[in-house]
Short mmCIF file of C-alpha atoms and ligand atoms in Angstrom, two decimals:
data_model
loop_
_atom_site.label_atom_id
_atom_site.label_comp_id
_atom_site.label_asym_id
_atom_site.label_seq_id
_atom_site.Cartn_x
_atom_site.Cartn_y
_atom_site.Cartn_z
CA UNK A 1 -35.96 -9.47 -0.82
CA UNK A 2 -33.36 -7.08 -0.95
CA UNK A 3 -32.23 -4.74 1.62
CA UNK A 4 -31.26 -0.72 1.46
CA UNK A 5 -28.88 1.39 2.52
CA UNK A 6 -30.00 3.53 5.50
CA UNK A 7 -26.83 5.65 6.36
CA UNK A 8 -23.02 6.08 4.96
CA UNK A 9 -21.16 7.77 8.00
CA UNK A 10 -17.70 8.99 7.33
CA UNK A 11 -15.50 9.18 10.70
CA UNK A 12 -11.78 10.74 11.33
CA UNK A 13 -10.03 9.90 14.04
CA UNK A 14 -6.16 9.79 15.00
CA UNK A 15 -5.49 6.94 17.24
CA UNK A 16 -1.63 7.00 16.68
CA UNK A 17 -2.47 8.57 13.12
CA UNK A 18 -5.34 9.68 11.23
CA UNK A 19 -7.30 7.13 9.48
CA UNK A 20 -10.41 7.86 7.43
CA UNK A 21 -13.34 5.40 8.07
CA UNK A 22 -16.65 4.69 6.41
CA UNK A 23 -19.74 2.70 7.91
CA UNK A 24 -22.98 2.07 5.83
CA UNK A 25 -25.82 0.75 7.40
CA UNK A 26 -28.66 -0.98 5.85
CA UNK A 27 -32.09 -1.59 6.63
CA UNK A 28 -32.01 -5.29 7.64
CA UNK A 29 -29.06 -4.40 10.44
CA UNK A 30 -26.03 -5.08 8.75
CA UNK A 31 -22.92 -2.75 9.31
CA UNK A 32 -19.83 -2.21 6.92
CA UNK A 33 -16.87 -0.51 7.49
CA UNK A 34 -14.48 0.94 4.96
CA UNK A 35 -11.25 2.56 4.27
CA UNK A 36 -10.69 5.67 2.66
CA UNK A 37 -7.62 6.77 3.95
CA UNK A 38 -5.37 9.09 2.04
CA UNK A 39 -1.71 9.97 4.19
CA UNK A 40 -1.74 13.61 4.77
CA UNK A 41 -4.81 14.61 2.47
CA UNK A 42 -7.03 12.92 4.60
CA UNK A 43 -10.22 15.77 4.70
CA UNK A 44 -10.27 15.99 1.21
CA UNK A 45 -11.51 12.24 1.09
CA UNK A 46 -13.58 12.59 3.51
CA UNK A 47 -15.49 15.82 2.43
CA UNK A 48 -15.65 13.88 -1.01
CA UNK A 49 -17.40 11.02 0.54
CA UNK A 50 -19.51 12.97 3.17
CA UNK A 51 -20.19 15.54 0.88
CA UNK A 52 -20.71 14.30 -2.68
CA UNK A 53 -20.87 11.05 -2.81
CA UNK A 54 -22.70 9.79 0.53
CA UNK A 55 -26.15 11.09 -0.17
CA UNK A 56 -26.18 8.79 -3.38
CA UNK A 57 -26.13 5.65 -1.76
CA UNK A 58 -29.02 5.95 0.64
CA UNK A 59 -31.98 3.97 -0.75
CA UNK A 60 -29.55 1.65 -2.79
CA UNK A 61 -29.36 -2.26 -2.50
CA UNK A 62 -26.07 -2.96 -0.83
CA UNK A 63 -25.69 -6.21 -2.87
CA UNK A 64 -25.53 -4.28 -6.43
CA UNK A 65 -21.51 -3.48 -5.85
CA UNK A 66 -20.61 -3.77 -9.55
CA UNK A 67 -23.32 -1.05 -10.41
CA UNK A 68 -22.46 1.04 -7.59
CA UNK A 69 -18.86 0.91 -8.37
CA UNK A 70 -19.53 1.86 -12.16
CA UNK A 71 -21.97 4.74 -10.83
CA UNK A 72 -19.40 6.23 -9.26
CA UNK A 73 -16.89 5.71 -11.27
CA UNK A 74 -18.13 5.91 -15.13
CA UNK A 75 -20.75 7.96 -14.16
CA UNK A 76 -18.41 10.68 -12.57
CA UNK A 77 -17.13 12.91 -15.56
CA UNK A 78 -13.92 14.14 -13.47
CA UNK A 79 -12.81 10.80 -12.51
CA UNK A 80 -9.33 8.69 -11.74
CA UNK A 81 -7.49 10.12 -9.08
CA UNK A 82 -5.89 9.36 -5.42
CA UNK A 83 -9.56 11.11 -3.80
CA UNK A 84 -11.71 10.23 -6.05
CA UNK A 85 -10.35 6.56 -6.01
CA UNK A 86 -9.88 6.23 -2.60
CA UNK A 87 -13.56 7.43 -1.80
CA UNK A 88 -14.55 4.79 -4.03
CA UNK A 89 -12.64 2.33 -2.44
CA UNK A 90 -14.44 2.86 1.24
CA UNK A 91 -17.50 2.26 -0.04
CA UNK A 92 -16.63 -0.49 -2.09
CA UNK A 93 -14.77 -2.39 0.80
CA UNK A 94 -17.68 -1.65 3.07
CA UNK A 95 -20.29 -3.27 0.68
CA UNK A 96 -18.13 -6.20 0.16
CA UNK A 97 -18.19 -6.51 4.63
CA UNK A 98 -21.67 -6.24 4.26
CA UNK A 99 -22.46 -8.73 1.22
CA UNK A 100 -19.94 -11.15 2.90
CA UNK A 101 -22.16 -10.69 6.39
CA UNK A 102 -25.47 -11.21 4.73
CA UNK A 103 -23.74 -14.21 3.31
CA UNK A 104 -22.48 -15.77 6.72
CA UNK A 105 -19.22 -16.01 5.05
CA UNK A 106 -15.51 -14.69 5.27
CA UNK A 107 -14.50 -12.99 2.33
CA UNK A 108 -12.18 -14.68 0.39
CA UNK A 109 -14.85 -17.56 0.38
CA UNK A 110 -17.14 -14.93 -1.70
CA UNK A 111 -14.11 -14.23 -3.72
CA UNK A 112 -14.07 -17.80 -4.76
CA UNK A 113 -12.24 -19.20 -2.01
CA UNK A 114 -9.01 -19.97 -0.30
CA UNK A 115 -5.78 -20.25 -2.69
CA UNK A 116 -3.37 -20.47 0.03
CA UNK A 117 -3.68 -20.99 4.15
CA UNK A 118 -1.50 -18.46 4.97
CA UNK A 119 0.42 -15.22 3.05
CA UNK A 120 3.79 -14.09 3.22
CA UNK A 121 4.92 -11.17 4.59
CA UNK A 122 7.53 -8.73 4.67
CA UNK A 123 8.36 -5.78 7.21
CA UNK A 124 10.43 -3.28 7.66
CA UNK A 125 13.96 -2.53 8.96
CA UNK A 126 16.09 0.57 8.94
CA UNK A 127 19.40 2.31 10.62
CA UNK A 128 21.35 5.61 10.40
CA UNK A 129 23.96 3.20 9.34
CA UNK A 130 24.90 0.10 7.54
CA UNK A 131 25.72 -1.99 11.16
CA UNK A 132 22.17 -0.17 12.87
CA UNK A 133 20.27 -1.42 10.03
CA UNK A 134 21.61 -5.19 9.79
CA UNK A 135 20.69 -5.32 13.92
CA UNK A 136 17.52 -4.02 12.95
CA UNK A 137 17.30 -6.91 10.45
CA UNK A 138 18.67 -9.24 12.42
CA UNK A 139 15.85 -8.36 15.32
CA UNK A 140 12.95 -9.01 12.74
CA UNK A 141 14.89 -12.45 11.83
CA UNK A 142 14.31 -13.43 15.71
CA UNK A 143 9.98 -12.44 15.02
CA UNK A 144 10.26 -14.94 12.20
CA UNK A 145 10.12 -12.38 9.36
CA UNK A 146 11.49 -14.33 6.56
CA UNK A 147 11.21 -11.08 4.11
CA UNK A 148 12.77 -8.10 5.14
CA UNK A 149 12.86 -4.15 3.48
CA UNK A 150 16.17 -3.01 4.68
CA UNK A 151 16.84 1.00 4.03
CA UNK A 152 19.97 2.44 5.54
CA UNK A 153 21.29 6.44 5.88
CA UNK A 154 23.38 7.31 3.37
CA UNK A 155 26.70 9.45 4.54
CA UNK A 156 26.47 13.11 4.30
CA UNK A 157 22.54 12.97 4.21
CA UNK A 158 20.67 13.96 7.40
CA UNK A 159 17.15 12.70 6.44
CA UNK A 160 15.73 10.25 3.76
CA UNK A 161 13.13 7.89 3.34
CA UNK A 162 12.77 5.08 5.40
CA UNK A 163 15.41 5.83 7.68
CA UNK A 164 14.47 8.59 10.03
CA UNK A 165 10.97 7.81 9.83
CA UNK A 166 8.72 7.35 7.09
CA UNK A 167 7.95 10.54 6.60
CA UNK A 168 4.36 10.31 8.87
CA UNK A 169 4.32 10.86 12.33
CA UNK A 170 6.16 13.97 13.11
CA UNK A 171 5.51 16.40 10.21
CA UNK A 172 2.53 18.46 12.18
CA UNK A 173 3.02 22.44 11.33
CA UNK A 174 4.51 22.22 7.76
CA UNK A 175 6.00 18.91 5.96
CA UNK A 176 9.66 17.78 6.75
CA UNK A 177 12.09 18.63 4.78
CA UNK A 178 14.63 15.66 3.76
CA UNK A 179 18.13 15.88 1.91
CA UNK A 180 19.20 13.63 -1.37
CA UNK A 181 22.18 13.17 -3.12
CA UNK A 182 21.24 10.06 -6.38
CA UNK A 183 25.78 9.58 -6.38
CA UNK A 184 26.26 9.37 -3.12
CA UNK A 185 22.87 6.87 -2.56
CA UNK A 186 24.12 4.90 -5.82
CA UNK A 187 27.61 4.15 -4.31
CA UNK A 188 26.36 3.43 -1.00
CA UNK A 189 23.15 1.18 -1.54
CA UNK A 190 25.09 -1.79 -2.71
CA UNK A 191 27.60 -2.06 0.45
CA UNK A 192 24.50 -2.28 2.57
CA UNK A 193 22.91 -5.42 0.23
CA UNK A 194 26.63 -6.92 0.71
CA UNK A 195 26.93 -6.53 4.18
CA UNK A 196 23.64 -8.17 4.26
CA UNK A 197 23.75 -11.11 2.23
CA UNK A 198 27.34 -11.64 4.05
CA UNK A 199 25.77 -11.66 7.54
CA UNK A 200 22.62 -13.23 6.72
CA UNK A 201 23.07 -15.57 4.29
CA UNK A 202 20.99 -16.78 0.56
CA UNK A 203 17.91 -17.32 2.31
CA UNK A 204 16.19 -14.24 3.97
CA UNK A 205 14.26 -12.60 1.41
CA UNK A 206 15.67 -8.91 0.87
CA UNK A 207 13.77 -5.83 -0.38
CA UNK A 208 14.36 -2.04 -0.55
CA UNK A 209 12.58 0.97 -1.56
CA UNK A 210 14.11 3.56 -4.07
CA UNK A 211 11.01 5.75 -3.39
CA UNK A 212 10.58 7.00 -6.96
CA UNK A 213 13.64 9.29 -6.71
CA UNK A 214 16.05 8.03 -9.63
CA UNK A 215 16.04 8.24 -13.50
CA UNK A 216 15.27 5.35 -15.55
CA UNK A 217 19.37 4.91 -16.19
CA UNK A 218 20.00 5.37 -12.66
CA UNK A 219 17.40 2.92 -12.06
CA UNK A 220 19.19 0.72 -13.99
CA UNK A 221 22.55 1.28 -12.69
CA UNK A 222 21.01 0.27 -9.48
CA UNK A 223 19.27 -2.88 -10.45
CA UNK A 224 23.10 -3.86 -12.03
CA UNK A 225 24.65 -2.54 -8.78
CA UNK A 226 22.64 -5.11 -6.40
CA UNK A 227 22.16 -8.09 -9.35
CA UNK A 228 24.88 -10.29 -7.30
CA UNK A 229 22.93 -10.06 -3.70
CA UNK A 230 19.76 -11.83 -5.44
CA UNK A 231 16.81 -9.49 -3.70
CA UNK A 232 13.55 -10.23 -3.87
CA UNK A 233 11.91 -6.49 -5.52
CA UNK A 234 13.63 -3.17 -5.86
CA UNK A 235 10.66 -0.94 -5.45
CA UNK A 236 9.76 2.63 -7.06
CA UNK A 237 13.23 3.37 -8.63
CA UNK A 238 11.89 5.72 -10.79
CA UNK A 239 8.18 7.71 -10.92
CA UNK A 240 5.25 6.33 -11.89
CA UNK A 241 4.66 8.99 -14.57
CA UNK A 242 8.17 7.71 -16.05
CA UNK A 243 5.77 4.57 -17.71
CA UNK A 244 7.98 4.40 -20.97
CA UNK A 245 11.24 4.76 -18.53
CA UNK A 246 10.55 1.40 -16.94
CA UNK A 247 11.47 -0.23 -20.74
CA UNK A 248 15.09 0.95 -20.07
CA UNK A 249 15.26 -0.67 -16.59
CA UNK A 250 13.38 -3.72 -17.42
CA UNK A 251 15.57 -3.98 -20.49
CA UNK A 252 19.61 -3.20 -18.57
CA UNK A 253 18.56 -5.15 -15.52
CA UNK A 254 17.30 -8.79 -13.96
CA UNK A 255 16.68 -7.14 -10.93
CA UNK A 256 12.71 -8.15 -9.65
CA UNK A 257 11.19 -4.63 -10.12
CA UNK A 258 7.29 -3.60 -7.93
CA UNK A 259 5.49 -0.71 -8.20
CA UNK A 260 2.51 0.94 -7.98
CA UNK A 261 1.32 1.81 -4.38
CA UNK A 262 0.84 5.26 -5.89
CA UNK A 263 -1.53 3.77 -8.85
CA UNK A 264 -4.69 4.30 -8.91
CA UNK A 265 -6.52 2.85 -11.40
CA UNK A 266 -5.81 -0.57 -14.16
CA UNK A 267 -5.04 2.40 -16.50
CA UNK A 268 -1.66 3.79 -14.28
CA UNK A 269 -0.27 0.25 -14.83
CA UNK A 270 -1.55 -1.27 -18.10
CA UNK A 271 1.79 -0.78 -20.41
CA UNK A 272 3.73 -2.02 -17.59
CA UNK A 273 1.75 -5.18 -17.04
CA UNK A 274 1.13 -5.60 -20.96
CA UNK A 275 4.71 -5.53 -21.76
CA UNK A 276 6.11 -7.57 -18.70
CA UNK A 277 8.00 -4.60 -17.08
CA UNK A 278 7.86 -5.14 -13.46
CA UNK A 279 7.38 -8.58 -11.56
CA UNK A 280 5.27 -7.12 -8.49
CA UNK A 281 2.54 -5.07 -8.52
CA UNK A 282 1.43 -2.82 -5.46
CA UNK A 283 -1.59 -1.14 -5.93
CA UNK A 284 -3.64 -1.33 -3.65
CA UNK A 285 -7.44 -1.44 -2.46
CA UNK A 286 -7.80 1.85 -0.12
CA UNK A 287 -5.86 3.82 -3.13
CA UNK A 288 -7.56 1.59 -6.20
CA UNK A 289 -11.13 1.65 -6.18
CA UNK A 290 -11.49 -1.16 -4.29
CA UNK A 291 -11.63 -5.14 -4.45
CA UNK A 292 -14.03 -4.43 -7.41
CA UNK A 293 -10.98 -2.42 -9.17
CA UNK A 294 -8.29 -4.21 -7.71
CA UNK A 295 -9.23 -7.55 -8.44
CA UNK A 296 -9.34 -6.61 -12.19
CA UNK A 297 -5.66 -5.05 -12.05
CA UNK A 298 -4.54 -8.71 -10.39
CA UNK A 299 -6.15 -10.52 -12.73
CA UNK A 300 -4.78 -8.49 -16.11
CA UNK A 301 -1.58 -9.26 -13.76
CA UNK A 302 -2.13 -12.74 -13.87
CA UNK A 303 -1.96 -13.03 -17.60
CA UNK A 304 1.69 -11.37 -17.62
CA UNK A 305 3.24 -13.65 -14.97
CA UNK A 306 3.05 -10.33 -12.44
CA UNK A 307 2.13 -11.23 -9.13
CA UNK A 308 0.59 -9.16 -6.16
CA UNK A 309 2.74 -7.34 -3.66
CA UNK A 310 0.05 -5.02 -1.65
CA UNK A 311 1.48 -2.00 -0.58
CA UNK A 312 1.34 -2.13 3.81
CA UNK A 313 2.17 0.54 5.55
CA UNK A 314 0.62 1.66 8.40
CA UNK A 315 -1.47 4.79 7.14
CA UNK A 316 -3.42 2.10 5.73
CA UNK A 317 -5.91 1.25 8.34
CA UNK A 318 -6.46 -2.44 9.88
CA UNK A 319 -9.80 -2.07 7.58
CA UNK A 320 -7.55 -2.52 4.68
CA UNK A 321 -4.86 -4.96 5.97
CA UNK A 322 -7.80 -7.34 6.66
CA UNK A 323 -9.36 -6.65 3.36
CA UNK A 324 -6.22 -7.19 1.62
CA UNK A 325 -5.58 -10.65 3.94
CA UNK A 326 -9.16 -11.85 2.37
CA UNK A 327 -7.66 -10.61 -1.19
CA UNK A 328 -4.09 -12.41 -0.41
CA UNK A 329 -6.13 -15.65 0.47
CA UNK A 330 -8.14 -16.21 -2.54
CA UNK A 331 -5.78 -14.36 -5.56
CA UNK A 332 -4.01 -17.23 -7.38
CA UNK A 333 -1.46 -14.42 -8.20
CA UNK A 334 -0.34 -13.24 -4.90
CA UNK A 335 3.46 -12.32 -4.57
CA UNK A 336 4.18 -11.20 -0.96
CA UNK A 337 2.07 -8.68 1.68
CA UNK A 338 4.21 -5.67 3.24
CA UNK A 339 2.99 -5.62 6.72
CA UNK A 340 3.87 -2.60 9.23
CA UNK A 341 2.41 -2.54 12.84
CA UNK A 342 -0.23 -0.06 13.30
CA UNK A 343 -0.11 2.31 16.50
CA UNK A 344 -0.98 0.59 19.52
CA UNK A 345 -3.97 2.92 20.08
CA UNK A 346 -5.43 2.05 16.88
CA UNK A 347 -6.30 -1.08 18.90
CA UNK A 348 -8.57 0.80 20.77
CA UNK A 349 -10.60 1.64 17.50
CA UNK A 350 -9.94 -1.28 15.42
CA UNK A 351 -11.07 -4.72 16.33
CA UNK A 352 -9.41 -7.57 13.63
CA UNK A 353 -9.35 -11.44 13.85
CA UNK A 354 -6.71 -11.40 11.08
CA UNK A 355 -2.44 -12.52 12.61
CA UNK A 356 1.21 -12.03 12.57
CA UNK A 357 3.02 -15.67 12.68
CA UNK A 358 6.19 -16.87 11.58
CA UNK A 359 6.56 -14.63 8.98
CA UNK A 360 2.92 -15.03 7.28
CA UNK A 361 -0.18 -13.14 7.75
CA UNK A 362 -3.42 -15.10 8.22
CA UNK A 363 -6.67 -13.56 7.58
CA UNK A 364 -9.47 -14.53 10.20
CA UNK A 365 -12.50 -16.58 9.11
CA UNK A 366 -15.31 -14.48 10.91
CA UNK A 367 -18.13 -13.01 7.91
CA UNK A 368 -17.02 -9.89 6.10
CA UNK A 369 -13.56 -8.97 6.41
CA UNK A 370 -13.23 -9.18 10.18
CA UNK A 371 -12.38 -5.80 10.50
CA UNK A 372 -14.72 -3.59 13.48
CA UNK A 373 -14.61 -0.11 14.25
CA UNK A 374 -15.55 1.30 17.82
CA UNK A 375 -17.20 5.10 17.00
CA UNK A 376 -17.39 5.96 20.51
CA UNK A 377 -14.00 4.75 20.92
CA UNK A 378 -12.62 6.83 17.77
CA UNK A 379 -13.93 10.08 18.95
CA UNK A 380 -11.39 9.98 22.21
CA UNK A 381 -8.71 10.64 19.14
CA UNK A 382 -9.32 13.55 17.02
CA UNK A 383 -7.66 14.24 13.67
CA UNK A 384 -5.00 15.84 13.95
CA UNK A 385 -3.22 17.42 10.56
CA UNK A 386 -0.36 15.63 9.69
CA UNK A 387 1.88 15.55 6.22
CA UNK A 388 4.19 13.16 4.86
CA UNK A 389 8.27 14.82 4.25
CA UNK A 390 8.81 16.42 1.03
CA UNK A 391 12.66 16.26 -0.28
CA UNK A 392 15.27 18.21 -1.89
CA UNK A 393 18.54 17.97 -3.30
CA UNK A 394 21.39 19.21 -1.23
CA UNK A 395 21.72 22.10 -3.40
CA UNK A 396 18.04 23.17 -2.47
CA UNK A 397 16.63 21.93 -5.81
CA UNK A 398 13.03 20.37 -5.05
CA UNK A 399 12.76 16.24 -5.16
CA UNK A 400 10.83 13.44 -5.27
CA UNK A 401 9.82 12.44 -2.42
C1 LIG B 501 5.99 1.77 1.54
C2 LIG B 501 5.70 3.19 1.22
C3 LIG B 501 5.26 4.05 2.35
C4 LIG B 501 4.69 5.36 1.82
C5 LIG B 501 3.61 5.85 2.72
C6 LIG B 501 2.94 7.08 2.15
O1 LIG B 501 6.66 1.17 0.74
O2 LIG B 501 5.49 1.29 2.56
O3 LIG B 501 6.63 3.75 0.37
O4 LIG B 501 6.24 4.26 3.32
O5 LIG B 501 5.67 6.31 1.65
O6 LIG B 501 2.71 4.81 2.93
O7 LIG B 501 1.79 7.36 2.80
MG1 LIG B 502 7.12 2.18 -1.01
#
């Protein structure tokens, strides 16, 4: 017999930061939760969901999540989108928690089970210098990471990404407004990839994030620029929109390119999969639609030699890490997981069985994701409104940020 959806609750709280959560209910007593949370537009999703989109799903079957998904997405006419997407995504997640319950299993069993026991990891290190940043390396090394994103200042720039924050956690009144200079970042990046590789040696895995500020040559002249420290992704050196720029990159450089935490849909990243442009892909499923949506970027992926790199960071809630885990665990595709703490009050909210160990993340074997959500708990820590930095050039000129 099959069961209905009684209630689709949408719940903001700020336990460290805001995160956007979704719980449906059904009528047999089984409980989802979902993420739909989007960094510093977080009420827009949420009005979207409790507003709009809500309402629809009472009276549905839980266990139709293909037709659900297409409702909402094929049968929207304005469609595609970070809101719309990442509406889409909390309920999808949620009925996947609640189709995995009714099942008695853990998710990636549903999924068509485990791939791998355990997924590797990478986190994040940063300093206002070259010698701050290897410590803060060097400090991750002794927690076992074996993958590290290393982002240092650049001289004569006060604030950048990745450095002096990451641009969520201080920007209350009005965003934060960061300096860039693409010279003086191009001549500096590689000593800090040098000094690296010198101190640490071939084996610790090395990333860094060019947050989508630099032109497809530039891009290029980077990728040359840190060919002889062999690191494992350069991430978002140019914009998403730049699609047909990525050809010029892909075509001056061997450097292993990701992108995509900014994608939304297969449709953002089809010419770059198609055409073998970048090695790691990092959509992911609060900003894609979902495991439904995601799992059909991963496997075009799969077909082009691309492999998974989930974007991490901690504006995407535990709901999603442990989602992503069950992902990690079954995709035969999967690359590496970035993983950034969440606050510790989020633990006060959040309840997860998936771990941190020697560099991996393992996802927990309780049914659904493993992912809980205390409401009564959550209400102690009201949103709060909260932007992520924009950037300009030192001459005033408005950035990427
Ligand atoms: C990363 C990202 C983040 C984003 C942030 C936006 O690689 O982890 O670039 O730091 O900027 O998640 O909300
Ligand atoms: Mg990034």
């Amino acid at each position: 017999m099959s069961d209905r959806i009684i209630a689709a609750r949408v719940v903001v709280c700020s336990p460290g930061r805001n995160y956007v959560t979704l719980i449906i209910e059904t009528a047999s007593g089984l409980t989802g939760i979902g993420d739909a949370t989007l960094n510093g537009r977080e009420l827009a999703v949420a009005s979207y969901l409790a507003d709009h989109v809500a309402p629809l799903l009472i009276g549905r079957d839980p266990a139709q999540i293909e037709d659900i998904w297409q409702y909402l997405y094929r049968g929207a006419y304005w469609r595609r989108g970070p809101v719309t997407m990442t509406a889409i995504a909390g309920i999808d997640v949620a009925l996947w928690d609640i189709k995995a319950k009714a099942a008695g299993m853990p998710l990636y069993q549903l999924l068509g089970g485990a791939s791998r026991e355990r997924m590797l990891c990478y986190t994040h290190a940063d300093g206002a210098d070259i010698a701050e940043a290897l410590d803060a390396v060097a400090a991750k090394r002794e927690h076992g990471f074996r993958a590290v994103r290393v982002q240092a200042g650049v001289p004569g720039l006060n604030r950048i990404y990745g450095v002096h924050g990451d641009g969520a956690g201080d920007s209350y009144a009005r965003p934060i407004e960061g300096d860039w200079d693409t010279s003086a970042y191009l001549r500096h990046t590689p000593k800090l990839f040098e000094a690296a590789r010198e101190r640490f040696g071939p084996e610790l895995h090395l990333l860094h994030d060019a947050h989508h500020r630099l032109t497809p040559n530039e891009a290029a002249q980077l990728g040359r620029s840190l060919e002889p420290y062999r690191l494992f992704w350069v991430e978002d050196p140019v914009t998403a929109e730049a699609q047909e720029g990525w050809r010029r990159v892909r075509s001056q450089t061997t450097v292993p390119l990701a992108v995509g935490e900014v994608f939304n849909s297969i449709w953002d990243a089809q010419l770059l999969i198609t055409e073998r442009l970048v090695d790691y892909l990092r959509a992911t499923i609060v900003h894609a639609g979902g495991i439904t949506h995601v799992r059909r970027i991963a496997d075009l992926c799969a077909l082009y030699s691309v492999r998974t790199g989930f974007h991490g960071a901690n504006d995407l809630s535990p709901v999603t890490m442990g989602a992503a885990l069950h992902f990690g665990r079954w995709v035969p595709n999967f690359g590496i997981q970035e993983y950034a703490a969440h606050p510790a009050q989020a633990e006060e909210v959040f309840g997860w069985d998936w771990s941190y160990a020697g560099g991996h993340l393992l996802s927990g074997e309780a049914a659904g994701h493993g992912v809980t959500f205390d409401e009564q708990a959550a209400a102690r820590f009201p949103y709060r409104r909260q932007y992520l930095d924009v950037n300009r050039l030192t001459d005033g000129t408005m950035w990427d940020w």
